[in-house]
Short mmCIF file of N, CA, C and O in Angstrom, two decimals:
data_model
loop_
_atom_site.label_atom_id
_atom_site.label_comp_id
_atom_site.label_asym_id
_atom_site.label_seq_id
_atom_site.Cartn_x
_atom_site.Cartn_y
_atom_site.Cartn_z
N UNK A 1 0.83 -1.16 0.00
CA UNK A 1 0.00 0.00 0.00
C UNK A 1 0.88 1.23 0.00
O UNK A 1 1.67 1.31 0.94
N UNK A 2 0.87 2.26 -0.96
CA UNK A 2 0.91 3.21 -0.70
C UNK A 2 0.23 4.94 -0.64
O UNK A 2 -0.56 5.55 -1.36
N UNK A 3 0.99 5.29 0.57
CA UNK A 3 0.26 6.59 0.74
C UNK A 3 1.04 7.55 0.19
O UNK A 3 2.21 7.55 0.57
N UNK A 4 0.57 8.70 -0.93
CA UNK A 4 1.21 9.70 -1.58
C UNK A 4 0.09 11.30 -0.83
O UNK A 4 -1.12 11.48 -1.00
N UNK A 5 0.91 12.05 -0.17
CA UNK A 5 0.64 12.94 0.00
C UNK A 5 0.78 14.08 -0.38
O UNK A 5 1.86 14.24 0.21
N UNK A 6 0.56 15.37 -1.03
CA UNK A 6 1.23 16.43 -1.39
C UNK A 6 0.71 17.97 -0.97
O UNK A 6 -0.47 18.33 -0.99
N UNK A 7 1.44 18.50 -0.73
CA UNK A 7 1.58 19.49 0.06
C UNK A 7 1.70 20.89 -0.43
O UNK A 7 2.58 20.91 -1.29
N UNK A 8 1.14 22.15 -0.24
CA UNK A 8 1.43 23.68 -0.51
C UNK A 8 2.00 24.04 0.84
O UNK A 8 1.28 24.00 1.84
N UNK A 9 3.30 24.41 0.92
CA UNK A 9 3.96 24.86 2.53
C UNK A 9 4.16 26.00 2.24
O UNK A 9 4.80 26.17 1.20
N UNK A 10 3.72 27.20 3.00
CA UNK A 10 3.78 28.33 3.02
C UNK A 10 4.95 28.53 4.02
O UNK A 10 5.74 29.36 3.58
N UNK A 11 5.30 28.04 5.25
CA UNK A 11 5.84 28.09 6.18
C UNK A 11 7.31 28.20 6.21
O UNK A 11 7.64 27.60 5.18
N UNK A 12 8.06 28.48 6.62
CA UNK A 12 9.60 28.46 5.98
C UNK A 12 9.87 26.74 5.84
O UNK A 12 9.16 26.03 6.55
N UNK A 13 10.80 26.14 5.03
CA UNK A 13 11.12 24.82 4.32
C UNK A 13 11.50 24.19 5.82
O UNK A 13 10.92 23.14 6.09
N UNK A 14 12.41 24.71 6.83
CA UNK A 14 12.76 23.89 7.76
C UNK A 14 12.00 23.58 8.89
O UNK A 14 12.21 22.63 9.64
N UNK A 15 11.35 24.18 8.96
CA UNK A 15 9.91 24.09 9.60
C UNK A 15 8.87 23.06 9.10
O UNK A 15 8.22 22.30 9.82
N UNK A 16 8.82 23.14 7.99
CA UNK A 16 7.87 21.60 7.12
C UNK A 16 8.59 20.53 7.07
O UNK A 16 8.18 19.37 7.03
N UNK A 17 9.86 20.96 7.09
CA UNK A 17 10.39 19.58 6.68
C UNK A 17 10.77 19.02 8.52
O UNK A 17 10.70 17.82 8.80
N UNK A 18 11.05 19.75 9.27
CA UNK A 18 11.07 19.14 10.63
C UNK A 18 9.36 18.26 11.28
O UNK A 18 9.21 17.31 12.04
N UNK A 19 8.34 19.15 10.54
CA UNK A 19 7.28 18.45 10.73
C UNK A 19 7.32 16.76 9.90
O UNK A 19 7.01 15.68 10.41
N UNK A 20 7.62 16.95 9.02
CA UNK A 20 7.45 15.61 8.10
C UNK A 20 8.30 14.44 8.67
O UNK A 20 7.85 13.36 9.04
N UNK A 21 9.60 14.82 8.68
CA UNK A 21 10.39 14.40 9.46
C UNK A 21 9.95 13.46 10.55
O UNK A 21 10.20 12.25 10.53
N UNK A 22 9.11 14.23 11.75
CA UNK A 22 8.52 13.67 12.88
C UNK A 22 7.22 12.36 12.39
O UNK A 22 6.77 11.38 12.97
N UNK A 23 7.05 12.80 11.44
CA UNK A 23 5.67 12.27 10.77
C UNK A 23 6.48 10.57 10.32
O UNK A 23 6.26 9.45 10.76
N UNK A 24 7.39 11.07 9.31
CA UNK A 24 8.21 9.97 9.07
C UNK A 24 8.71 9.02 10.09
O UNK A 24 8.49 7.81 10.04
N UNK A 25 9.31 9.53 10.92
CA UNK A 25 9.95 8.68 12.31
C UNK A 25 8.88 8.09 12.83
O UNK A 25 8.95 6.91 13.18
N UNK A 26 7.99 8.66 12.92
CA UNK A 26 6.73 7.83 13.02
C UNK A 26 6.16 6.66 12.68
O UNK A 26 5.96 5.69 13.40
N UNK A 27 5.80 6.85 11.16
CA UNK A 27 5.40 6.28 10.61
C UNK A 27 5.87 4.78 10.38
O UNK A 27 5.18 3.78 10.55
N UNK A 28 7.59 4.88 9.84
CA UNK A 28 8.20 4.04 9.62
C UNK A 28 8.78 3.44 10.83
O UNK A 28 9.67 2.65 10.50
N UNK A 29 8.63 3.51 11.99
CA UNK A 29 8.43 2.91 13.16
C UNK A 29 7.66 1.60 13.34
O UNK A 29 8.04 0.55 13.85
N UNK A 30 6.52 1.93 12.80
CA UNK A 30 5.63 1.13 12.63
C UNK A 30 5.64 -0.27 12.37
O UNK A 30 6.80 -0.57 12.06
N UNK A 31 4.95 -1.21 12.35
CA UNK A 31 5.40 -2.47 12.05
C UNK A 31 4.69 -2.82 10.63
O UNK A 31 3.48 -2.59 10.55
N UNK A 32 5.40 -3.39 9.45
CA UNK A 32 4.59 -3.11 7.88
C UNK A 32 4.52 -2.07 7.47
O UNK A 32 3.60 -1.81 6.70
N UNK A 33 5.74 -0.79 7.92
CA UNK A 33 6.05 0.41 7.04
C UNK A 33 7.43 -0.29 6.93
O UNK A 33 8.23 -0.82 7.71
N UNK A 34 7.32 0.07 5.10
CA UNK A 34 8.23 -0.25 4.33
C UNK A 34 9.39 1.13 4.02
O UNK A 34 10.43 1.09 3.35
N UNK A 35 9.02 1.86 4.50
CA UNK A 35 9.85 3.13 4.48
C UNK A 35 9.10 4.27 4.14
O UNK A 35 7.91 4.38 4.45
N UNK A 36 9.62 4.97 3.63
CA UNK A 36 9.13 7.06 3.36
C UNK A 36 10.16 7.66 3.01
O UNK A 36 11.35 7.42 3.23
N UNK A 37 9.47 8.77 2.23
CA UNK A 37 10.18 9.54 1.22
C UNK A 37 9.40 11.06 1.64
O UNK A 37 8.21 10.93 1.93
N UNK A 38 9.90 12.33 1.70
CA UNK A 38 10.14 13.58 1.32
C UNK A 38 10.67 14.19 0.12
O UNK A 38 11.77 13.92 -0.36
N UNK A 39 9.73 15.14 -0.42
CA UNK A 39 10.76 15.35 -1.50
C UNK A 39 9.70 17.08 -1.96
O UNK A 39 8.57 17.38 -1.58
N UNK A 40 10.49 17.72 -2.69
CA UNK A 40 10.37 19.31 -2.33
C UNK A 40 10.19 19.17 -4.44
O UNK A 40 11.07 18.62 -5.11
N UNK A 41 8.97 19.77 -5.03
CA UNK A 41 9.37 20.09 -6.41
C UNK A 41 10.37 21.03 -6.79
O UNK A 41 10.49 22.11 -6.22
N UNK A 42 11.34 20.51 -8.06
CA UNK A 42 12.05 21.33 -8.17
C UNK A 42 11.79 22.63 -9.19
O UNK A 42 12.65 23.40 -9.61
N UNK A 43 10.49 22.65 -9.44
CA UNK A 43 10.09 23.51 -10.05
C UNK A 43 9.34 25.06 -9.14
O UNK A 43 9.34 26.27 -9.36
N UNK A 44 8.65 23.99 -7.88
CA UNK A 44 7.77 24.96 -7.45
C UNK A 44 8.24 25.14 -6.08
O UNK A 44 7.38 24.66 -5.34
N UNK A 45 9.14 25.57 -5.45
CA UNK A 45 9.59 25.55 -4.46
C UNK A 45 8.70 25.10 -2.83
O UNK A 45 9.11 24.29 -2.01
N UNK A 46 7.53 25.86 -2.76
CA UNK A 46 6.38 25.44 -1.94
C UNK A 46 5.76 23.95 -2.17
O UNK A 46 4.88 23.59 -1.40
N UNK A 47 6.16 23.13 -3.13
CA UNK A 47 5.04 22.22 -3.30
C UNK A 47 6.19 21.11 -3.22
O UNK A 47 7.25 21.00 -3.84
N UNK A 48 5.50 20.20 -2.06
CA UNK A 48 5.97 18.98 -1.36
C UNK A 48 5.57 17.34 -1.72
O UNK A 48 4.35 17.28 -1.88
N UNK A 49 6.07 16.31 -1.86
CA UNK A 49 5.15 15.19 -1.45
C UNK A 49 5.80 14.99 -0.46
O UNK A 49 6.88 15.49 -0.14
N UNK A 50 4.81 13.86 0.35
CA UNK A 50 5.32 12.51 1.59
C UNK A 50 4.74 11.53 0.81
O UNK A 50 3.65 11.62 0.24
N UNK A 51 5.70 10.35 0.79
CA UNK A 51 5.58 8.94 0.22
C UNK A 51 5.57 8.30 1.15
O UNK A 51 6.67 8.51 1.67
N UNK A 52 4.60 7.05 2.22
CA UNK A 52 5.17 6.04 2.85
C UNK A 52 4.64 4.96 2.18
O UNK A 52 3.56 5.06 1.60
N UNK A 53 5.37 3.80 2.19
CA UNK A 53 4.70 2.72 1.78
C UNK A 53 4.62 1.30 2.97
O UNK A 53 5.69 0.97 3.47
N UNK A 54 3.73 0.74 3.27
CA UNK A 54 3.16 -0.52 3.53
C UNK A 54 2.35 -1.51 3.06
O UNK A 54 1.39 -1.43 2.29
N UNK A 55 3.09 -2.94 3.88
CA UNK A 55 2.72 -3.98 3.57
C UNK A 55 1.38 -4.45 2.80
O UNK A 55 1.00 -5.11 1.84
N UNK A 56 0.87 -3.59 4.00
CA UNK A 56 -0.73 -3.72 3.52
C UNK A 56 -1.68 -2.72 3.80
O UNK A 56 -1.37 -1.82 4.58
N UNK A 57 -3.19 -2.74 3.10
CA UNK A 57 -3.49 -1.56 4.06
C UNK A 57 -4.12 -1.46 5.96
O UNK A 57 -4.48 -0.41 6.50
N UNK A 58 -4.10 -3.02 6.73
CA UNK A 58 -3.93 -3.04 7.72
C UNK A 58 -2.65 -3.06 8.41
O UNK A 58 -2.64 -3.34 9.61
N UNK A 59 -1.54 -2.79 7.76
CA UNK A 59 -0.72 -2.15 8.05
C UNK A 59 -0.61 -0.69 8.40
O UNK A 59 0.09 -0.36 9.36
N UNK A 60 -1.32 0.28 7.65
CA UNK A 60 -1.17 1.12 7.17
C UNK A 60 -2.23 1.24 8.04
O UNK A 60 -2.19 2.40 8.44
N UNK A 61 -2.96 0.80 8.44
CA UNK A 61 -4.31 1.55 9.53
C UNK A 61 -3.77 1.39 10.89
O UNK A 61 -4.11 2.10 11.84
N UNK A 62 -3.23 0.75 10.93
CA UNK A 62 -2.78 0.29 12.28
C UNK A 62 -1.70 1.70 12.64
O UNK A 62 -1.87 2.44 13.60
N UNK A 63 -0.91 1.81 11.92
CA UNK A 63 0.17 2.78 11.71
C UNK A 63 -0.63 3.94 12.03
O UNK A 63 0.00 4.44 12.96
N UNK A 64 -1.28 4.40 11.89
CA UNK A 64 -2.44 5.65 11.99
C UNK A 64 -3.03 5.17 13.56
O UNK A 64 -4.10 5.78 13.66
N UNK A 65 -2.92 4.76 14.20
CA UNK A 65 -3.29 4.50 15.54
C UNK A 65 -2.80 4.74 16.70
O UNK A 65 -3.62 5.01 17.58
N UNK A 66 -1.41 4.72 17.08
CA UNK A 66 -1.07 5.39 18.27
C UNK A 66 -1.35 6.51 18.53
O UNK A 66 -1.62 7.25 17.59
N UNK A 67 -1.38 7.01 19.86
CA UNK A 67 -1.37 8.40 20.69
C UNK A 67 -0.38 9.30 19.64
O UNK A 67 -0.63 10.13 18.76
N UNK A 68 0.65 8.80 20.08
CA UNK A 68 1.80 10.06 18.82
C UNK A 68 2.01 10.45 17.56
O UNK A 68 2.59 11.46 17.18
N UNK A 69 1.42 9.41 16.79
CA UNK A 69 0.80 9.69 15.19
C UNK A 69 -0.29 10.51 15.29
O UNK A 69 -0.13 11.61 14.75
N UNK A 70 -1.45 10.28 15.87
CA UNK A 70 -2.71 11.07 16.06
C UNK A 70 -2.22 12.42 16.41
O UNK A 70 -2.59 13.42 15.79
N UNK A 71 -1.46 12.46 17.30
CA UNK A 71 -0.96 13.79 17.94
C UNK A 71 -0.04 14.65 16.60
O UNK A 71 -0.27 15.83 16.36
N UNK A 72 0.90 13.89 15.91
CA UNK A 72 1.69 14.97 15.26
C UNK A 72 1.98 14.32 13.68
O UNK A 72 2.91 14.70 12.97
N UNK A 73 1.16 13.44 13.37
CA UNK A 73 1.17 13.02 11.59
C UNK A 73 -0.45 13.23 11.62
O UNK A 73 -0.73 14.04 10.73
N UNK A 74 -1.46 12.85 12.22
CA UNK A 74 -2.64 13.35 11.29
C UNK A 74 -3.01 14.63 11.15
O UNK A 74 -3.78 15.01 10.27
N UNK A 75 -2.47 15.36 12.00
CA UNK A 75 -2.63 16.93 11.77
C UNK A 75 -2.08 17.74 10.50
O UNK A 75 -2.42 18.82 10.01
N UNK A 76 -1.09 16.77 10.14
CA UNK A 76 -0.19 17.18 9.06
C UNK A 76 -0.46 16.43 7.95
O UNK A 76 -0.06 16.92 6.90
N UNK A 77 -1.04 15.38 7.89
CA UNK A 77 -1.79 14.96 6.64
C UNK A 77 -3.17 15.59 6.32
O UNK A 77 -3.69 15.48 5.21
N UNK A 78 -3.77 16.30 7.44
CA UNK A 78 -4.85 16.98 7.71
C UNK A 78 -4.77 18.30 6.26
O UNK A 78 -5.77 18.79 5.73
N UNK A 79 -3.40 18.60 5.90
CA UNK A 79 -2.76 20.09 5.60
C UNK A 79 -2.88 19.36 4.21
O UNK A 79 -3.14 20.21 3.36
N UNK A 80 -2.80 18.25 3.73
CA UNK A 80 -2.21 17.82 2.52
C UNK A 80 -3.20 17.83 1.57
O UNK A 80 -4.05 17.06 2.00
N UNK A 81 -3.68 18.40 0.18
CA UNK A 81 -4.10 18.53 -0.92
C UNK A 81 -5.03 17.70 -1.02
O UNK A 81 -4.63 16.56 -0.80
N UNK A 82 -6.20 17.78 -1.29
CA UNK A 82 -7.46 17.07 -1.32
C UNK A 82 -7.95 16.60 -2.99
O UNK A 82 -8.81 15.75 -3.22
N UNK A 83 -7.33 17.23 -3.84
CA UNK A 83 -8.22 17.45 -4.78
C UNK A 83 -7.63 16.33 -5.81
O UNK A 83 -7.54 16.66 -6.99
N UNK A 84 -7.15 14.76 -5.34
CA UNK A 84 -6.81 13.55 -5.65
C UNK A 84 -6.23 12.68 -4.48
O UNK A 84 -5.67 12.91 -3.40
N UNK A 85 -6.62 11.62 -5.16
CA UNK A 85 -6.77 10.72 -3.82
C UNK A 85 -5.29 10.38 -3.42
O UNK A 85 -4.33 10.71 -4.12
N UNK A 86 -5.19 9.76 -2.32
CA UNK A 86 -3.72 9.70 -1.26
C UNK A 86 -2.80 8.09 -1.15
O UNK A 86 -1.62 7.73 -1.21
N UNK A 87 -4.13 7.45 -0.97
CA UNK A 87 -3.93 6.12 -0.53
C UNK A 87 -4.18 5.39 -2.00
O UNK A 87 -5.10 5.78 -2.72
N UNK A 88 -3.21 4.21 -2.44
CA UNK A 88 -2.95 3.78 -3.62
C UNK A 88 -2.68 1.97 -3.38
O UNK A 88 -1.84 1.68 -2.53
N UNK A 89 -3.12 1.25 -3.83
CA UNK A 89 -2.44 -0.01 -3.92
C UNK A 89 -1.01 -0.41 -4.64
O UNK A 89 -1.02 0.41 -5.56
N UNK A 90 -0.37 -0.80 -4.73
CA UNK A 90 1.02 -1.04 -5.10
C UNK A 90 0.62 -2.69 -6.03
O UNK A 90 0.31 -3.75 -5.50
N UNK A 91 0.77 -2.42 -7.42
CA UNK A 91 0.95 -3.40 -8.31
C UNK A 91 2.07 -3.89 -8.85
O UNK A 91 2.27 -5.05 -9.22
N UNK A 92 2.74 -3.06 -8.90
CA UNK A 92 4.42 -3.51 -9.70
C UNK A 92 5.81 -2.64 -8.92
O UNK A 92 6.04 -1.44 -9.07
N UNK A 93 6.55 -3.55 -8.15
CA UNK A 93 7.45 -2.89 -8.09
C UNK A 93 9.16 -3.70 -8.61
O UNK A 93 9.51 -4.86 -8.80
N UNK A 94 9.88 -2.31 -8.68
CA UNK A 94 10.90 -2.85 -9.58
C UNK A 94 12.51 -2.44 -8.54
O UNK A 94 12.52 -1.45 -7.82
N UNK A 95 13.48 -3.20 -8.63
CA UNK A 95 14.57 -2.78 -8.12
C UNK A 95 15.74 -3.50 -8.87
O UNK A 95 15.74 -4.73 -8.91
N UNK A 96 16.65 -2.84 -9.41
CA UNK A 96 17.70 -3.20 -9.92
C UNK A 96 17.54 -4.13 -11.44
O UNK A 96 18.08 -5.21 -11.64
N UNK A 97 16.92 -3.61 -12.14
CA UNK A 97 16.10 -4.10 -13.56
C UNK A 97 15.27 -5.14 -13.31
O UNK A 97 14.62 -5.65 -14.22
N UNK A 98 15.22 -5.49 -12.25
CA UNK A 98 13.84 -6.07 -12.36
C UNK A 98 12.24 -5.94 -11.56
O UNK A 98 12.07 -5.15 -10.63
N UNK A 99 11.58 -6.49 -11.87
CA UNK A 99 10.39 -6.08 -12.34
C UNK A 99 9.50 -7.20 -11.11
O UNK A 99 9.87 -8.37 -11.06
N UNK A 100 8.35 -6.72 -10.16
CA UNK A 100 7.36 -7.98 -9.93
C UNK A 100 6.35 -7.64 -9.21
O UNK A 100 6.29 -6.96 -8.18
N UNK A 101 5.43 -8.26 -9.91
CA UNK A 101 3.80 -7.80 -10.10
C UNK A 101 3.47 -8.57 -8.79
O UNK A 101 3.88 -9.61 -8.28
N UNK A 102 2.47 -7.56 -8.45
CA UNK A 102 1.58 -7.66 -7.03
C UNK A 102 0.51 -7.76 -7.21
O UNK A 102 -0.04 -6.89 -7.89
N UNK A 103 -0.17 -8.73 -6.73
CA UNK A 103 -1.77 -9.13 -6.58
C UNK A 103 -2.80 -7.73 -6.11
O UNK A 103 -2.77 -7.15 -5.03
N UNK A 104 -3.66 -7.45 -7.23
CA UNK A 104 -4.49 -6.72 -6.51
C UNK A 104 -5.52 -6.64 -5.21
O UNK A 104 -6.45 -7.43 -5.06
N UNK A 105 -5.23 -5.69 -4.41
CA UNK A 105 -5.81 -5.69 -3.13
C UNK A 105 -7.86 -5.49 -3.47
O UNK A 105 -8.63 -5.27 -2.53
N UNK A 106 -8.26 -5.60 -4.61
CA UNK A 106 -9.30 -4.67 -4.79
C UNK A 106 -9.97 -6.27 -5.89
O UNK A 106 -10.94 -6.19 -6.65
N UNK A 107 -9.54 -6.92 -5.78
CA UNK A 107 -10.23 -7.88 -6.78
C UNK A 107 -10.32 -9.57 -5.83
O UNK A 107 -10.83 -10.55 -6.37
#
């Protein structure tokens, strides 16, 4: 499963990115987070994603459940761009030329 988030930060960069940061440590704490990504466009200086990916999506709900996620990652996914969806299934992933297809979660 993955979650793609994206972001308009008005706020100075080290300030968002110390939030995400916390969000990340978080996240990937978790048990069935596969890691996370930050990353800043290099076109539009304000405009952000957060990438995490998990196992599954009861992974990924579960992860959204402690006291300290609630407290300082849903507030901040709260901020993140509405106007396309976030949460994604993962069909194909590839590392080092190769290639391998994942069962859909939805069929």
């Amino acid at each position: 499963m993955l979650l793609v988030c994206r972001f308009v930060a008005d706020s100075p960069a080290p300030a968002f990115i110390a939030r995400a940061r916390r969000a990340l440590e978080l996240l990937t704490s978790a048990d069935g987070c596969l890691g996370g990504e930050l990353g800043r466009s290099v076109d539009e200086r304000h405009h952000w994603v957060l990438a995490v990916r998990f196992v599954s999506v009861d992974a990924y709900r579960r992860a959204l459940s402690p006291f300290e996620v609630r407290e300082h990652v849903i507030p901040l996914l709260a901020e993140a761009l509405t106007d396309t969806p976030s949460t994604f299934e993962t069909l194909l992933t590839a590392q080092k030329g190769k290639s391998q297809e994942h069962e859909s979660l939805l069929s």
